[in-house]
JSON list of C-alpha atoms in Angstrom, two decimals:
[
{"chain": "M", "resi": 1, "resn": "UNK", "atom": "CA", "xyz": [0.37, -0.54, 7.87]},
{"chain": "M", "resi": 2, "resn": "UNK", "atom": "CA", "xyz": [-0.45, -4.21, 7.48]},
{"chain": "M", "resi": 3, "resn": "UNK", "atom": "CA", "xyz": [-3.91, -5.35, 6.48]},
{"chain": "M", "resi": 4, "resn": "UNK", "atom": "CA", "xyz": [-5.57, -8.03, 8.57]},
{"chain": "M", "resi": 5, "resn": "UNK", "atom": "CA", "xyz": [-5.79, -11.59, 7.31]},
{"chain": "M", "resi": 6, "resn": "UNK", "atom": "CA", "xyz": [-9.53, -11.08, 6.77]},
{"chain": "M", "resi": 7, "resn": "UNK", "atom": "CA", "xyz": [-8.95, -8.03, 4.55]},
{"chain": "M", "resi": 8, "resn": "UNK", "atom": "CA", "xyz": [-6.17, -9.77, 2.60]},
{"chain": "M", "resi": 9, "resn": "UNK", "atom": "CA", "xyz": [-8.50, -12.71, 1.90]},
{"chain": "M", "resi": 10, "resn": "UNK", "atom": "CA", "xyz": [-11.01, -10.25, 0.39]},
{"chain": "M", "resi": 11, "resn": "UNK", "atom": "CA", "xyz": [-8.48, -9.07, -2.21]},
{"chain": "M", "resi": 12, "resn": "UNK", "atom": "CA", "xyz": [-8.96, -10.54, -5.70]},
{"chain": "M", "resi": 13, "resn": "UNK", "atom": "CA", "xyz": [-7.43, -14.03, -5.65]},
{"chain": "M", "resi": 14, "resn": "UNK", "atom": "CA", "xyz": [-5.63, -13.43, -8.93]},
{"chain": "M", "resi": 15, "resn": "UNK", "atom": "CA", "xyz": [-3.74, -10.32, -7.79]},
{"chain": "M", "resi": 16, "resn": "UNK", "atom": "CA", "xyz": [-0.07, -10.84, -8.60]},
{"chain": "M", "resi": 17, "resn": "UNK", "atom": "CA", "xyz": [2.50, -10.66, -5.86]},
{"chain": "M", "resi": 18, "resn": "UNK", "atom": "CA", "xyz": [4.82, -7.71, -6.08]},
{"chain": "M", "resi": 19, "resn": "UNK", "atom": "CA", "xyz": [5.14, -4.01, -5.40]},
{"chain": "M", "resi": 20, "resn": "UNK", "atom": "CA", "xyz": [2.38, -1.57, -6.31]},
{"chain": "M", "resi": 21, "resn": "UNK", "atom": "CA", "xyz": [1.84, 2.17, -5.83]},
{"chain": "M", "resi": 22, "resn": "UNK", "atom": "CA", "xyz": [-1.18, 4.35, -5.24]},
{"chain": "M", "resi": 23, "resn": "UNK", "atom": "CA", "xyz": [-2.96, 6.49, -2.70]},
{"chain": "M", "resi": 24, "resn": "UNK", "atom": "CA", "xyz": [-3.81, 5.90, 0.97]},
{"chain": "M", "resi": 25, "resn": "UNK", "atom": "CA", "xyz": [-5.98, 7.64, 3.51]},
{"chain": "M", "resi": 26, "resn": "UNK", "atom": "CA", "xyz": [-6.25, 6.96, 7.24]},
{"chain": "M", "resi": 27, "resn": "UNK", "atom": "CA", "xyz": [-9.77, 7.64, 8.53]},
{"chain": "M", "resi": 28, "resn": "UNK", "atom": "CA", "xyz": [-10.96, 10.97, 7.10]},
{"chain": "M", "resi": 29, "resn": "UNK", "atom": "CA", "xyz": [-7.42, 12.35, 7.01]},
{"chain": "M", "resi": 30, "resn": "UNK", "atom": "CA", "xyz": [-5.34, 13.57, 4.13]},
{"chain": "M", "resi": 31, "resn": "UNK", "atom": "CA", "xyz": [-4.59, 11.36, 1.14]},
{"chain": "M", "resi": 32, "resn": "UNK", "atom": "CA", "xyz": [-0.93, 10.39, 0.78]},
{"chain": "M", "resi": 33, "resn": "UNK", "atom": "CA", "xyz": [1.23, 8.53, -1.72]},
{"chain": "M", "resi": 34, "resn": "UNK", "atom": "CA", "xyz": [1.85, 4.90, -0.83]},
{"chain": "M", "resi": 35, "resn": "UNK", "atom": "CA", "xyz": [3.73, 1.79, -1.86]},
{"chain": "M", "resi": 36, "resn": "UNK", "atom": "CA", "xyz": [2.04, -1.57, -1.34]},
{"chain": "M", "resi": 37, "resn": "UNK", "atom": "CA", "xyz": [3.67, -4.98, -1.05]},
{"chain": "M", "resi": 38, "resn": "UNK", "atom": "CA", "xyz": [1.60, -8.06, -1.87]},
{"chain": "M", "resi": 39, "resn": "UNK", "atom": "CA", "xyz": [3.55, -11.21, -1.09]},
{"chain": "M", "resi": 40, "resn": "UNK", "atom": "CA", "xyz": [3.64, -14.69, 0.30]},
{"chain": "M", "resi": 41, "resn": "UNK", "atom": "CA", "xyz": [4.06, -14.71, 4.04]},
{"chain": "M", "resi": 42, "resn": "UNK", "atom": "CA", "xyz": [6.80, -17.06, 5.36]},
{"chain": "M", "resi": 43, "resn": "UNK", "atom": "CA", "xyz": [5.12, -16.98, 8.81]},
{"chain": "M", "resi": 44, "resn": "UNK", "atom": "CA", "xyz": [2.25, -18.95, 7.22]},
{"chain": "M", "resi": 45, "resn": "UNK", "atom": "CA", "xyz": [4.66, -21.23, 5.31]},
{"chain": "M", "resi": 46, "resn": "UNK", "atom": "CA", "xyz": [4.01, -19.18, 2.13]},
{"chain": "M", "resi": 47, "resn": "UNK", "atom": "CA", "xyz": [0.44, -20.45, 1.74]},
{"chain": "M", "resi": 48, "resn": "UNK", "atom": "CA", "xyz": [-1.15, -17.10, 2.65]},
{"chain": "M", "resi": 49, "resn": "UNK", "atom": "CA", "xyz": [-0.56, -13.68, 1.15]},
{"chain": "M", "resi": 50, "resn": "UNK", "atom": "CA", "xyz": [0.20, -10.60, 3.20]},
{"chain": "M", "resi": 51, "resn": "UNK", "atom": "CA", "xyz": [-0.47, -7.01, 2.16]},
{"chain": "M", "resi": 52, "resn": "UNK", "atom": "CA", "xyz": [1.67, -4.28, 3.67]},
{"chain": "M", "resi": 53, "resn": "UNK", "atom": "CA", "xyz": [1.17, -0.58, 2.99]},
{"chain": "M", "resi": 54, "resn": "UNK", "atom": "CA", "xyz": [3.96, 1.96, 3.30]},
{"chain": "M", "resi": 55, "resn": "UNK", "atom": "CA", "xyz": [2.37, 5.40, 3.44]},
{"chain": "M", "resi": 56, "resn": "UNK", "atom": "CA", "xyz": [4.85, 8.02, 2.24]},
{"chain": "M", "resi": 57, "resn": "UNK", "atom": "CA", "xyz": [4.19, 10.39, 5.11]},
{"chain": "M", "resi": 58, "resn": "UNK", "atom": "CA", "xyz": [5.32, 10.77, 8.70]},
{"chain": "M", "resi": 59, "resn": "UNK", "atom": "CA", "xyz": [2.46, 10.58, 11.19]},
{"chain": "M", "resi": 60, "resn": "UNK", "atom": "CA", "xyz": [2.72, 12.12, 14.65]},
{"chain": "M", "resi": 61, "resn": "UNK", "atom": "CA", "xyz": [0.80, 9.27, 16.29]},
{"chain": "M", "resi": 62, "resn": "UNK", "atom": "CA", "xyz": [0.04, 5.64, 15.51]},
{"chain": "M", "resi": 63, "resn": "UNK", "atom": "CA", "xyz": [-3.26, 4.88, 13.83]},
{"chain": "M", "resi": 64, "resn": "UNK", "atom": "CA", "xyz": [-4.11, 1.39, 15.06]},
{"chain": "M", "resi": 65, "resn": "UNK", "atom": "CA", "xyz": [-7.83, 0.72, 14.75]},
{"chain": "M", "resi": 66, "resn": "UNK", "atom": "CA", "xyz": [-8.38, 3.41, 12.10]},
{"chain": "M", "resi": 67, "resn": "UNK", "atom": "CA", "xyz": [-9.85, 2.69, 8.68]},
{"chain": "M", "resi": 68, "resn": "UNK", "atom": "CA", "xyz": [-7.16, 2.55, 5.99]},
{"chain": "M", "resi": 69, "resn": "UNK", "atom": "CA", "xyz": [-8.50, 3.19, 2.49]},
{"chain": "M", "resi": 70, "resn": "UNK", "atom": "CA", "xyz": [-6.26, 2.60, -0.52]},
{"chain": "M", "resi": 71, "resn": "UNK", "atom": "CA", "xyz": [-6.43, 2.93, -4.28]},
{"chain": "M", "resi": 72, "resn": "UNK", "atom": "CA", "xyz": [-3.85, 0.93, -6.23]},
{"chain": "M", "resi": 73, "resn": "UNK", "atom": "CA", "xyz": [-2.93, 2.79, -9.42]},
{"chain": "M", "resi": 74, "resn": "UNK", "atom": "CA", "xyz": [0.11, 0.93, -10.76]},
{"chain": "M", "resi": 75, "resn": "UNK", "atom": "CA", "xyz": [2.61, -1.91, -10.56]},
{"chain": "M", "resi": 76, "resn": "UNK", "atom": "CA", "xyz": [6.35, -1.46, -10.01]},
{"chain": "M", "resi": 77, "resn": "UNK", "atom": "CA", "xyz": [7.87, -4.95, -9.92]},
{"chain": "M", "resi": 78, "resn": "UNK", "atom": "CA", "xyz": [7.41, -8.59, -8.98]},
{"chain": "M", "resi": 79, "resn": "UNK", "atom": "CA", "xyz": [8.12, -10.04, -5.54]},
{"chain": "M", "resi": 80, "resn": "UNK", "atom": "CA", "xyz": [11.69, -11.24, -5.08]},
{"chain": "M", "resi": 81, "resn": "UNK", "atom": "CA", "xyz": [14.15, -12.45, -2.47]},
{"chain": "M", "resi": 82, "resn": "UNK", "atom": "CA", "xyz": [17.16, -10.39, -1.45]},
{"chain": "M", "resi": 83, "resn": "UNK", "atom": "CA", "xyz": [20.66, -11.55, -0.54]},
{"chain": "M", "resi": 84, "resn": "UNK", "atom": "CA", "xyz": [21.08, -8.97, 2.20]},
{"chain": "M", "resi": 85, "resn": "UNK", "atom": "CA", "xyz": [19.18, -6.47, 4.32]},
{"chain": "M", "resi": 86, "resn": "UNK", "atom": "CA", "xyz": [21.10, -3.71, 2.54]},
{"chain": "M", "resi": 87, "resn": "UNK", "atom": "CA", "xyz": [19.86, -4.91, -0.87]},
{"chain": "M", "resi": 88, "resn": "UNK", "atom": "CA", "xyz": [16.30, -5.00, 0.47]},
{"chain": "M", "resi": 89, "resn": "UNK", "atom": "CA", "xyz": [16.59, -1.47, 1.87]},
{"chain": "M", "resi": 90, "resn": "UNK", "atom": "CA", "xyz": [17.96, -0.19, -1.45]},
{"chain": "M", "resi": 91, "resn": "UNK", "atom": "CA", "xyz": [15.09, -1.82, -3.37]},
{"chain": "M", "resi": 92, "resn": "UNK", "atom": "CA", "xyz": [12.52, -0.32, -0.99]},
{"chain": "M", "resi": 93, "resn": "UNK", "atom": "CA", "xyz": [14.06, 3.14, -1.45]},
{"chain": "M", "resi": 94, "resn": "UNK", "atom": "CA", "xyz": [13.98, 2.71, -5.25]},
{"chain": "M", "resi": 95, "resn": "UNK", "atom": "CA", "xyz": [10.34, 1.54, -5.08]},
{"chain": "M", "resi": 96, "resn": "UNK", "atom": "CA", "xyz": [9.39, 4.63, -3.06]},
{"chain": "M", "resi": 97, "resn": "UNK", "atom": "CA", "xyz": [11.12, 6.95, -5.54]},
{"chain": "M", "resi": 98, "resn": "UNK", "atom": "CA", "xyz": [9.42, 5.24, -8.49]},
{"chain": "M", "resi": 99, "resn": "UNK", "atom": "CA", "xyz": [6.03, 5.53, -6.76]},
{"chain": "M", "resi": 100, "resn": "UNK", "atom": "CA", "xyz": [6.59, 9.24, -6.13]},
{"chain": "M", "resi": 101, "resn": "UNK", "atom": "CA", "xyz": [7.46, 9.81, -9.82]},
{"chain": "M", "resi": 102, "resn": "UNK", "atom": "CA", "xyz": [4.48, 7.87, -11.11]},
{"chain": "M", "resi": 103, "resn": "UNK", "atom": "CA", "xyz": [1.98, 9.41, -8.70]},
{"chain": "M", "resi": 104, "resn": "UNK", "atom": "CA", "xyz": [2.99, 12.91, -9.83]},
{"chain": "M", "resi": 105, "resn": "UNK", "atom": "CA", "xyz": [1.69, 12.08, -13.34]},
{"chain": "M", "resi": 106, "resn": "UNK", "atom": "CA", "xyz": [-1.70, 13.71, -14.10]},
{"chain": "M", "resi": 107, "resn": "UNK", "atom": "CA", "xyz": [-3.49, 10.39, -14.70]},
{"chain": "M", "resi": 108, "resn": "UNK", "atom": "CA", "xyz": [-2.55, 9.22, -11.19]},
{"chain": "M", "resi": 109, "resn": "UNK", "atom": "CA", "xyz": [-2.68, 12.58, -9.42]},
{"chain": "M", "resi": 110, "resn": "UNK", "atom": "CA", "xyz": [-6.38, 13.05, -10.23]},
{"chain": "M", "resi": 111, "resn": "UNK", "atom": "CA", "xyz": [-7.25, 9.90, -8.22]},
{"chain": "M", "resi": 112, "resn": "UNK", "atom": "CA", "xyz": [-5.97, 11.57, -5.05]},
{"chain": "M", "resi": 113, "resn": "UNK", "atom": "CA", "xyz": [-9.12, 13.72, -5.02]},
{"chain": "M", "resi": 114, "resn": "UNK", "atom": "CA", "xyz": [-11.57, 10.85, -5.59]},
{"chain": "M", "resi": 115, "resn": "UNK", "atom": "CA", "xyz": [-14.68, 10.83, -3.39]},
{"chain": "M", "resi": 116, "resn": "UNK", "atom": "CA", "xyz": [-13.76, 7.29, -2.36]},
{"chain": "M", "resi": 117, "resn": "UNK", "atom": "CA", "xyz": [-11.46, 8.80, 0.25]},
{"chain": "M", "resi": 118, "resn": "UNK", "atom": "CA", "xyz": [-14.07, 11.05, 1.85]},
{"chain": "M", "resi": 119, "resn": "UNK", "atom": "CA", "xyz": [-16.38, 9.25, 4.25]},
{"chain": "M", "resi": 120, "resn": "UNK", "atom": "CA", "xyz": [-19.62, 11.04, 5.10]},
{"chain": "M", "resi": 121, "resn": "UNK", "atom": "CA", "xyz": [-19.66, 12.43, 8.65]},
{"chain": "M", "resi": 122, "resn": "UNK", "atom": "CA", "xyz": [-20.60, 9.78, 11.18]},
{"chain": "M", "resi": 123, "resn": "UNK", "atom": "CA", "xyz": [-20.26, 6.93, 8.67]},
{"chain": "M", "resi": 124, "resn": "UNK", "atom": "CA", "xyz": [-17.93, 4.00, 9.07]},
{"chain": "M", "resi": 125, "resn": "UNK", "atom": "CA", "xyz": [-17.11, 1.80, 6.12]},
{"chain": "M", "resi": 126, "resn": "UNK", "atom": "CA", "xyz": [-15.00, -1.36, 5.95]},
{"chain": "M", "resi": 127, "resn": "UNK", "atom": "CA", "xyz": [-12.92, -1.19, 2.78]}
]
């Protein structure tokens, strides 16, 4: 799930590029573990950042147009280039496993239940 350019520009300007982990919720759905990539976007000649969320869950349908709420709870590693697609895939798999381990810790697990993720009925909020 990629955030729009407008949302990315609202992120703190000093956020380091790299791989983060935390919690994500689509609309008023369940809260799931996630891995987040913050990096320079080659499409924009590396002058703009992109933010891509990998929710560790399989959804039955797409969720285009839904509100995606996230809480970043930790940092895994810095942004880097890879020599092959296989090396990239391996790194992504390792990042996901590290996120799962960290998010099972009590200090991170308690954030899954935060009221931040529960929108009042009939309310729409841009996060």
